[in-house]
Short mmCIF file of C-alpha atoms in Angstrom, two decimals:
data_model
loop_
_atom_site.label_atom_id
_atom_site.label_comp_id
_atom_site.label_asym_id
_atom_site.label_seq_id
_atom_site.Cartn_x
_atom_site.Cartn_y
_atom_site.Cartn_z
CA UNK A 47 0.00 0.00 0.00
CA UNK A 48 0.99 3.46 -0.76
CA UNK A 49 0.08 4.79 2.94
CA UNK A 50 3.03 2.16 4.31
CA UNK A 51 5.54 3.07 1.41
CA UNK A 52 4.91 6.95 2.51
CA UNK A 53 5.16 6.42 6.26
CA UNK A 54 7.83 3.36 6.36
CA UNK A 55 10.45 3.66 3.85
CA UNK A 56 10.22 7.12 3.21
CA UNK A 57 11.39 8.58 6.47
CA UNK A 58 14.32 5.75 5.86
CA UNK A 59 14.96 7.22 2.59
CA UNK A 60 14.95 10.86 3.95
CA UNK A 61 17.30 9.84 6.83
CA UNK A 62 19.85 8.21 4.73
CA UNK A 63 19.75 11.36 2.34
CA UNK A 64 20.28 13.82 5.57
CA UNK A 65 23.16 11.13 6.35
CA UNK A 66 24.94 11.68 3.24
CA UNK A 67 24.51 15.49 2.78
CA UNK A 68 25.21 16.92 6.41
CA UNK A 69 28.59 14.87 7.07
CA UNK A 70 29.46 16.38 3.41
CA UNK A 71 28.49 19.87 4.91
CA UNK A 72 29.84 19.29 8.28
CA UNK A 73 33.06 18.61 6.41
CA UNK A 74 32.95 21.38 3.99
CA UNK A 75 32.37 24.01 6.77
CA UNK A 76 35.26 22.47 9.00
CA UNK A 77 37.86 22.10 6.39
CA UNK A 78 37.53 25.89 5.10
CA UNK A 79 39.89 28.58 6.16
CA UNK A 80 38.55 29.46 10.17
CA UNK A 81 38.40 33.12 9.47
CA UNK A 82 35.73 32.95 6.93
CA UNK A 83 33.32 31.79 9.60
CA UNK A 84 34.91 32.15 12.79
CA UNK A 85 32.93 30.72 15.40
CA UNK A 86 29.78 30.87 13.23
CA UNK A 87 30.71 27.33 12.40
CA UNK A 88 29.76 25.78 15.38
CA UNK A 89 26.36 27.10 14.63
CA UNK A 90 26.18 25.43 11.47
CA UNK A 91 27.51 22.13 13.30
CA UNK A 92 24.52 22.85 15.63
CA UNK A 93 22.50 22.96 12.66
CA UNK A 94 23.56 19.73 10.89
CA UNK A 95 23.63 17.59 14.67
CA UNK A 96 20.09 18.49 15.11
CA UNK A 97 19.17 17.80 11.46
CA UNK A 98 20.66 14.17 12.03
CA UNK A 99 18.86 13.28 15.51
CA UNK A 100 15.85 14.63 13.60
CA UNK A 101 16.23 12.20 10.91
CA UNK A 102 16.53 9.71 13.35
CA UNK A 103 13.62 10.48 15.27
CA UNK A 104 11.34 11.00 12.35
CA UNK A 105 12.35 7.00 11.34
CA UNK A 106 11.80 6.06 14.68
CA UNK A 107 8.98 7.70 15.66
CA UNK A 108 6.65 8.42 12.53
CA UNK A 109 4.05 10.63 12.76
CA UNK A 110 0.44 10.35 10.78
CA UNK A 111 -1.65 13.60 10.22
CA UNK A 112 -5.41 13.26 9.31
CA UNK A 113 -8.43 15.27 9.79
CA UNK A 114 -12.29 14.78 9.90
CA UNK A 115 -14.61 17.53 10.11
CA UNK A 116 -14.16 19.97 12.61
CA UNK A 117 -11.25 17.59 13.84
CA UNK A 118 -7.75 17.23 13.14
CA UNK A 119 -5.34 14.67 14.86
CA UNK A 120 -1.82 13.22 15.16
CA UNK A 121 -0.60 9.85 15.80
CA UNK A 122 1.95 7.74 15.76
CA UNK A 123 1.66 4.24 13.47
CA UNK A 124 4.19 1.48 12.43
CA UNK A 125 6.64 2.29 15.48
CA UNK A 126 7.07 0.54 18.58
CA UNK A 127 5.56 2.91 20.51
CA UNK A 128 2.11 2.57 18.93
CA UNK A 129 0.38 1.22 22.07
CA UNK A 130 -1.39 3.95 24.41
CA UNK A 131 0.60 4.80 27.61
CA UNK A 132 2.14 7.58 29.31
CA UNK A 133 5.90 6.98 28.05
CA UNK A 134 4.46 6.61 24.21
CA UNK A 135 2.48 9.64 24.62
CA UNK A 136 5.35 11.95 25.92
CA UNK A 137 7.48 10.40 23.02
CA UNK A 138 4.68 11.77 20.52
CA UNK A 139 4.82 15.02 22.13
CA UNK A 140 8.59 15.37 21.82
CA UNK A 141 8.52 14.51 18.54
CA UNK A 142 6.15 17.46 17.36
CA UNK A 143 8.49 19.92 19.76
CA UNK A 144 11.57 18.97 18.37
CA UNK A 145 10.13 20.09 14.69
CA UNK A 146 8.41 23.26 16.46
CA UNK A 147 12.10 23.34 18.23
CA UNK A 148 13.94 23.73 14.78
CA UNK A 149 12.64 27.58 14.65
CA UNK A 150 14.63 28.23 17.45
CA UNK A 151 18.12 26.92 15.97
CA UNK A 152 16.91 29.59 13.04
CA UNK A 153 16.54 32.23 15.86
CA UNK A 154 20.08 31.84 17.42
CA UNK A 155 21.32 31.77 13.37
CA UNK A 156 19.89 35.62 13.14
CA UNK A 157 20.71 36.89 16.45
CA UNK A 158 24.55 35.95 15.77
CA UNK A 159 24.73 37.60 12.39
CA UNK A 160 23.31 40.87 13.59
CA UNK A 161 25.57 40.47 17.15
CA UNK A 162 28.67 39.25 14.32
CA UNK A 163 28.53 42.15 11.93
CA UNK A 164 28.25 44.46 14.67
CA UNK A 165 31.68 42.96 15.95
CA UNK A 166 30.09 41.58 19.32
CA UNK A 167 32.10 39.88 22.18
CA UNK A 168 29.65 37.40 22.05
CA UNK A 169 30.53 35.78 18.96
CA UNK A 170 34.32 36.63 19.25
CA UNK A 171 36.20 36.00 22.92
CA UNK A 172 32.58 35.10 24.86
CA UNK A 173 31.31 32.64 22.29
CA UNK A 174 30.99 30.11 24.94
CA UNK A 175 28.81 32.03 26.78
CA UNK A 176 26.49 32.22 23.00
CA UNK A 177 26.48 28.82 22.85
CA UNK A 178 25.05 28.29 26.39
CA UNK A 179 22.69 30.90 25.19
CA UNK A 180 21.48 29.15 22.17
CA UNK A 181 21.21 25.52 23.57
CA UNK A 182 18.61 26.97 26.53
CA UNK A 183 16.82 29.17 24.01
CA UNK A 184 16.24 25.87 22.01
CA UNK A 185 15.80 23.63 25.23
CA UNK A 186 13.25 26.76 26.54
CA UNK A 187 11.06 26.33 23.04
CA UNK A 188 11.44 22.80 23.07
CA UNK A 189 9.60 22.83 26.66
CA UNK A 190 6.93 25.35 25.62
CA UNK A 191 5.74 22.92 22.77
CA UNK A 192 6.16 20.33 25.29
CA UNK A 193 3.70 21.32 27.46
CA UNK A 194 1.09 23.04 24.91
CA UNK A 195 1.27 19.76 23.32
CA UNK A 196 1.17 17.64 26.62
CA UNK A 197 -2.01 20.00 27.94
CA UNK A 198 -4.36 21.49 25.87
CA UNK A 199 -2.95 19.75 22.54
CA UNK A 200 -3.63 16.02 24.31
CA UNK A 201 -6.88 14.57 22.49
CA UNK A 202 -9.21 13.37 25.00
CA UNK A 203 -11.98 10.74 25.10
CA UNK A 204 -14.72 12.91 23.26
CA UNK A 205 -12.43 13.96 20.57
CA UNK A 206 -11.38 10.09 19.96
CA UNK A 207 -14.98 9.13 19.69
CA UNK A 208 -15.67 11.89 17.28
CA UNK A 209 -13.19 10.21 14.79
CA UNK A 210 -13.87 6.86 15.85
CA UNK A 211 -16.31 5.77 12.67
CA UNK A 212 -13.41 7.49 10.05
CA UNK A 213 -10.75 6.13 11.67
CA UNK A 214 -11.45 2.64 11.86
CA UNK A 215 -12.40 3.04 8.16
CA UNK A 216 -9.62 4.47 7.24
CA UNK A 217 -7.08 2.74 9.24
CA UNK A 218 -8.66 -0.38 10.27
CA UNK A 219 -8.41 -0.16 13.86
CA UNK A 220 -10.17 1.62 16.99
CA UNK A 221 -8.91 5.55 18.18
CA UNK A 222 -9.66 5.29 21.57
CA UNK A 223 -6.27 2.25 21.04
CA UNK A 224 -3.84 4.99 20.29
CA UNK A 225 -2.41 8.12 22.01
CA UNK A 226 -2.91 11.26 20.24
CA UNK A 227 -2.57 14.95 19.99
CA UNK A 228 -5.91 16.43 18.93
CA UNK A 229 -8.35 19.47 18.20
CA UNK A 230 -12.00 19.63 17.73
CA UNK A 231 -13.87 23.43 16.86
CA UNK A 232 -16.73 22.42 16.75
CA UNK A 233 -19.56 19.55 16.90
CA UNK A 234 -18.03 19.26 20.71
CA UNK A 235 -18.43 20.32 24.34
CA UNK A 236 -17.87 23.57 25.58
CA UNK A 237 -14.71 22.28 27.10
CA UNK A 238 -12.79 20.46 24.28
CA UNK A 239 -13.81 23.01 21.68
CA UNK A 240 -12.03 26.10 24.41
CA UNK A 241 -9.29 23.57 25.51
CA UNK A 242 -8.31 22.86 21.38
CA UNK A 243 -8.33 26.43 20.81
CA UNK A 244 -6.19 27.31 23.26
CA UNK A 245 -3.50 24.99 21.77
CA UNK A 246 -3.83 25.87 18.38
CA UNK A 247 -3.69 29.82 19.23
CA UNK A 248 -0.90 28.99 21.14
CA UNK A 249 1.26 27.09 18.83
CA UNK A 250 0.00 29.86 16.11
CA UNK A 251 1.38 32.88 18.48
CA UNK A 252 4.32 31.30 18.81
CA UNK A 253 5.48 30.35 15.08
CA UNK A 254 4.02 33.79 14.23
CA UNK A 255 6.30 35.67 17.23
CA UNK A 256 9.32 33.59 15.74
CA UNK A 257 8.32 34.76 12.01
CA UNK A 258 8.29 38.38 13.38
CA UNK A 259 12.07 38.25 14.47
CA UNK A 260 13.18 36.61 11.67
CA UNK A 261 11.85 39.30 9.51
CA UNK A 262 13.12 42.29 11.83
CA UNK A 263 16.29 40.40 12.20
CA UNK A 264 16.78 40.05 8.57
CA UNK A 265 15.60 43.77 8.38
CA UNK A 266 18.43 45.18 11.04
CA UNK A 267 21.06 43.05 9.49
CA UNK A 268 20.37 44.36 5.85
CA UNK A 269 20.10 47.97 7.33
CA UNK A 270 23.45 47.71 9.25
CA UNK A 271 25.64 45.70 6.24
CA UNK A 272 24.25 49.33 4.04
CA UNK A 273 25.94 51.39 6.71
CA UNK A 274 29.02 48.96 6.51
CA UNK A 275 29.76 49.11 2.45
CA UNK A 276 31.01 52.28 2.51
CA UNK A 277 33.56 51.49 4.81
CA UNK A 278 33.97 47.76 4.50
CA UNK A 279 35.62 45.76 1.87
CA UNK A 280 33.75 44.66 -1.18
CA UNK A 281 34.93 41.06 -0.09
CA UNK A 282 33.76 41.16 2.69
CA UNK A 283 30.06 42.97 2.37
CA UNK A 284 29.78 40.41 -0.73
CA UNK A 285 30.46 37.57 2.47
CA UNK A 286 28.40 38.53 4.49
CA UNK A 287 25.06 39.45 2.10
CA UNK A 288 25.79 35.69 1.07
CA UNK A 289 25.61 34.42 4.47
CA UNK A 290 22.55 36.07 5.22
CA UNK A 291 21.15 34.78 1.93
CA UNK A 292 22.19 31.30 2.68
CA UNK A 293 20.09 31.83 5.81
CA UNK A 294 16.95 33.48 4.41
CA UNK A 295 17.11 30.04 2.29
CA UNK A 296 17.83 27.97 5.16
CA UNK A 297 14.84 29.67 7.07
CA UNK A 298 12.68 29.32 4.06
CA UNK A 299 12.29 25.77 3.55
CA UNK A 300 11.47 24.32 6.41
CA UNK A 301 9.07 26.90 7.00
CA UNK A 302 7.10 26.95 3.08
CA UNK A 303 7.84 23.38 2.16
CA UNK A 304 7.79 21.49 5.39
CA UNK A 305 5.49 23.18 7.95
CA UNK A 306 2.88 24.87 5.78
CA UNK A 307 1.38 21.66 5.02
CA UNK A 308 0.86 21.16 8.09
CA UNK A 309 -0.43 24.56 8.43
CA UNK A 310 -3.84 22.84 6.37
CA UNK A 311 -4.30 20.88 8.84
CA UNK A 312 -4.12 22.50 11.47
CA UNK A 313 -6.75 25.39 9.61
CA UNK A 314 -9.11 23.74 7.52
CA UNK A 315 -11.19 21.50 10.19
CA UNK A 316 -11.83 25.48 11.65
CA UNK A 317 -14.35 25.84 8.80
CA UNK A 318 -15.05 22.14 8.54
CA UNK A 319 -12.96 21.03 5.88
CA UNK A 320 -11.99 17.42 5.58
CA UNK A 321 -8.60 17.19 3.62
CA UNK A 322 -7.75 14.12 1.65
CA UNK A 323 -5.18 11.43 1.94
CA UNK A 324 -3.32 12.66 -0.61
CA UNK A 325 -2.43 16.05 1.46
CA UNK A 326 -1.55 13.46 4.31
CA UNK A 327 1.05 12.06 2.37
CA UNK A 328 2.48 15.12 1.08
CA UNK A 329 2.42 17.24 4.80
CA UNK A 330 4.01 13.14 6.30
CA UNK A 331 6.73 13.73 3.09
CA UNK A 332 7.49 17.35 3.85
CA UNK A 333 8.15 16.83 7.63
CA UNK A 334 11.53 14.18 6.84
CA UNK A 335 12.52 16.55 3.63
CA UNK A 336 13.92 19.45 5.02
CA UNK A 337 16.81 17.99 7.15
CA UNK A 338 18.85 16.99 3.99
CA UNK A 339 17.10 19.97 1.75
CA UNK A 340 18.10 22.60 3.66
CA UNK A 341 21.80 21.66 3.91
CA UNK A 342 21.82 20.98 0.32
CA UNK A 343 20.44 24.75 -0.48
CA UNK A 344 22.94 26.17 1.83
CA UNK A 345 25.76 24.83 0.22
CA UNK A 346 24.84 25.99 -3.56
CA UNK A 347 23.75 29.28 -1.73
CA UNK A 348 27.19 29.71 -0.45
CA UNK A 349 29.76 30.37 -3.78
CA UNK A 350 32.54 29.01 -1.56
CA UNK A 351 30.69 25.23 -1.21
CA UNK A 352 29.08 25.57 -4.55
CA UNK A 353 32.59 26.13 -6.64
CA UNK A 354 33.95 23.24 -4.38
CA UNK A 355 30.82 20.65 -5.03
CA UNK A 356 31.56 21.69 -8.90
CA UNK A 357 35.55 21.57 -8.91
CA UNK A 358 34.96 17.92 -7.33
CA UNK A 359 32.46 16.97 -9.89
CA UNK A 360 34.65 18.34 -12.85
CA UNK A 361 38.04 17.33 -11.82
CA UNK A 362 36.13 13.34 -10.64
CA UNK A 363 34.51 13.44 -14.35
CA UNK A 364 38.11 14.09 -15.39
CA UNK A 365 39.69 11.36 -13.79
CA UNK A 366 36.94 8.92 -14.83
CA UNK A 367 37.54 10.32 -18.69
CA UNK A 368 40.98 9.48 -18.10
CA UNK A 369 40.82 5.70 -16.51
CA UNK A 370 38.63 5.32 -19.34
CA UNK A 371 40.86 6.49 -21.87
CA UNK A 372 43.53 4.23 -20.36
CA UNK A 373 41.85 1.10 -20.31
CA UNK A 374 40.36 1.15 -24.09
CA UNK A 375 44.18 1.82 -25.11
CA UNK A 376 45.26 -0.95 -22.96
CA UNK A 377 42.42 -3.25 -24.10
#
């Protein structure tokens, strides 16, 4: 079936793809001259670490989006941790805040460009002290989602029943057998239909207050690198507008290509909408994608990779052109 090919193997494929690309960026950011990214390279290690225990996780504990009327849901299905309990639960709940959590890692990415072009201790002799910073702004987000999730974002007993007919047809088995997050808007009680609001207003606030400062980070830092052509280097402003650009991309695609999918689900049961399978699939696909996309765009965003990913390629088509060569004329 189609539905276990999309949440099986696929999440395997994805993983082995972010396997492959982030070492290859890992390396490539390690082996280039320390001065053209200072300690900023740490940050991009950050990056690529979190984008393999993500890959991990999202094999290990797959995630299924559907929604029914004035419903939607999440659950997890072909795991180990299928069967209801408290520790299964809490593992579905970490795995939607470490995806919320990845907008924080994008946070930390703007605050030290604006903190690096304004020649800040913090990313110079105290970048220890950033780095503390960062991993308890991620840990702090992380643990907001948490407890949204684990609260008002927990699908009781009414809303299980409500999608107990279209689940078992769709998935052959009973709701009330598998721990879920969950939000009704209507068709319930007074209660569930506040408490699902609540989470979904939340979790909105928040993604939209992280939006915000990327875009007034993004603003300040394009304001202040204006002030700093005049006097700066062209090398160097031509640096630094690429490694802003490489992190406009990097902020872009997890945001438009893997989490506003998800968005549809989260909006359309609000007026009663009922999305397909099909959008299933394609929000299940574009949750495991961006771990291996995003490193990829970085890396032809930045001329530095890009001319070394296409010196490789020419000078390995070279050799192969040449052991060719050699072996027809020895043959």
């Amino acid at each position: 079936m189609f539905d276990d090919w999309v949440f099986q193997y696929l999440p395997k494929i994805f993983c082995g793809l972010a396997f492959f690309v982030n070492p290859i960026f890992i390396y490539m950011i390690f082996t280039e001259k320390s001065k053209k990214f200072g300690n900023y390279r740490f940050l991009l290690l950050f990056f690529a670490l979190f984008n393999l225990i993500y890959s991990v996780v999202n094999v290990v504990v797959p995630l299924d989006i559907h929604s029914y009327r004035y419903c939607f849901f999440l659950f997890l299905k072909h795991c180990w941790f299928v069967k209801p309990s408290e520790f299964h639960f809490n593992l579905l709940v970490a795995r939607c805040s470490l995806v919320a959590a990845s907008y924080a890692i994008l946070l930390i990415h703007f605050i030290y460009r604006y903190l690096a072009i304004h020649n800040s201790k913090f990313t110079r002799d105290k970048f220890h002290l950033y780095m503390t910073f960062s991993v308890l702004v991620f840990a702090m987000y992380f643990g907001i989602w948490h407890a949204i999730c684990y609260y008002p974002g927990r699908a009781n007993v009414e809303i299980k029943k409500y999608i107990r007919e279209d689940f078992r047809e769709i998935y052959g088995s009973d709701s009330m057998d598998f721990n879920m997050l969950g939000a009704l808007f209507n068709e319930g009680s007074e209660e569930t239909t506040f408490q699902s609001w609540v989470a979904v207003i939340l979790c909105s606030s928040l993604s939209t207050i992280y939006i915000f400062l990327f875009l007034v980070l993004a603003v300040m830092i394009i304001k202040k690198l204006n002030k700093m052509a005049p006097n700066a280097s062209r090398k160097t402003s031509k640096f630094q507008v690429e490694l802003l650009r490489a992190l406009v991309v990097q902020t872009v695609i997890p945001i438009f290509i893997s989490f506003s999918p998800c968005l549809l689900s989260w909006y359309s049961p609000m007026l009663g909408i009922q999305l397909g399978r099909g959008i299933n699939y394609i929000e299940a696909m574009a949750l495991g994608a961006f771990a291996f996309v995003d490193p990829v765009a970085i890396i032809m965003c930045l001329p530095i990779f890009r001319n070394r990913v296409f010196r490789f390629c020419r000078d390995s088509g070279s050799i192969f052109k040449t052991s060719k060569s050699s072996t027809e004329q020895a043959n």
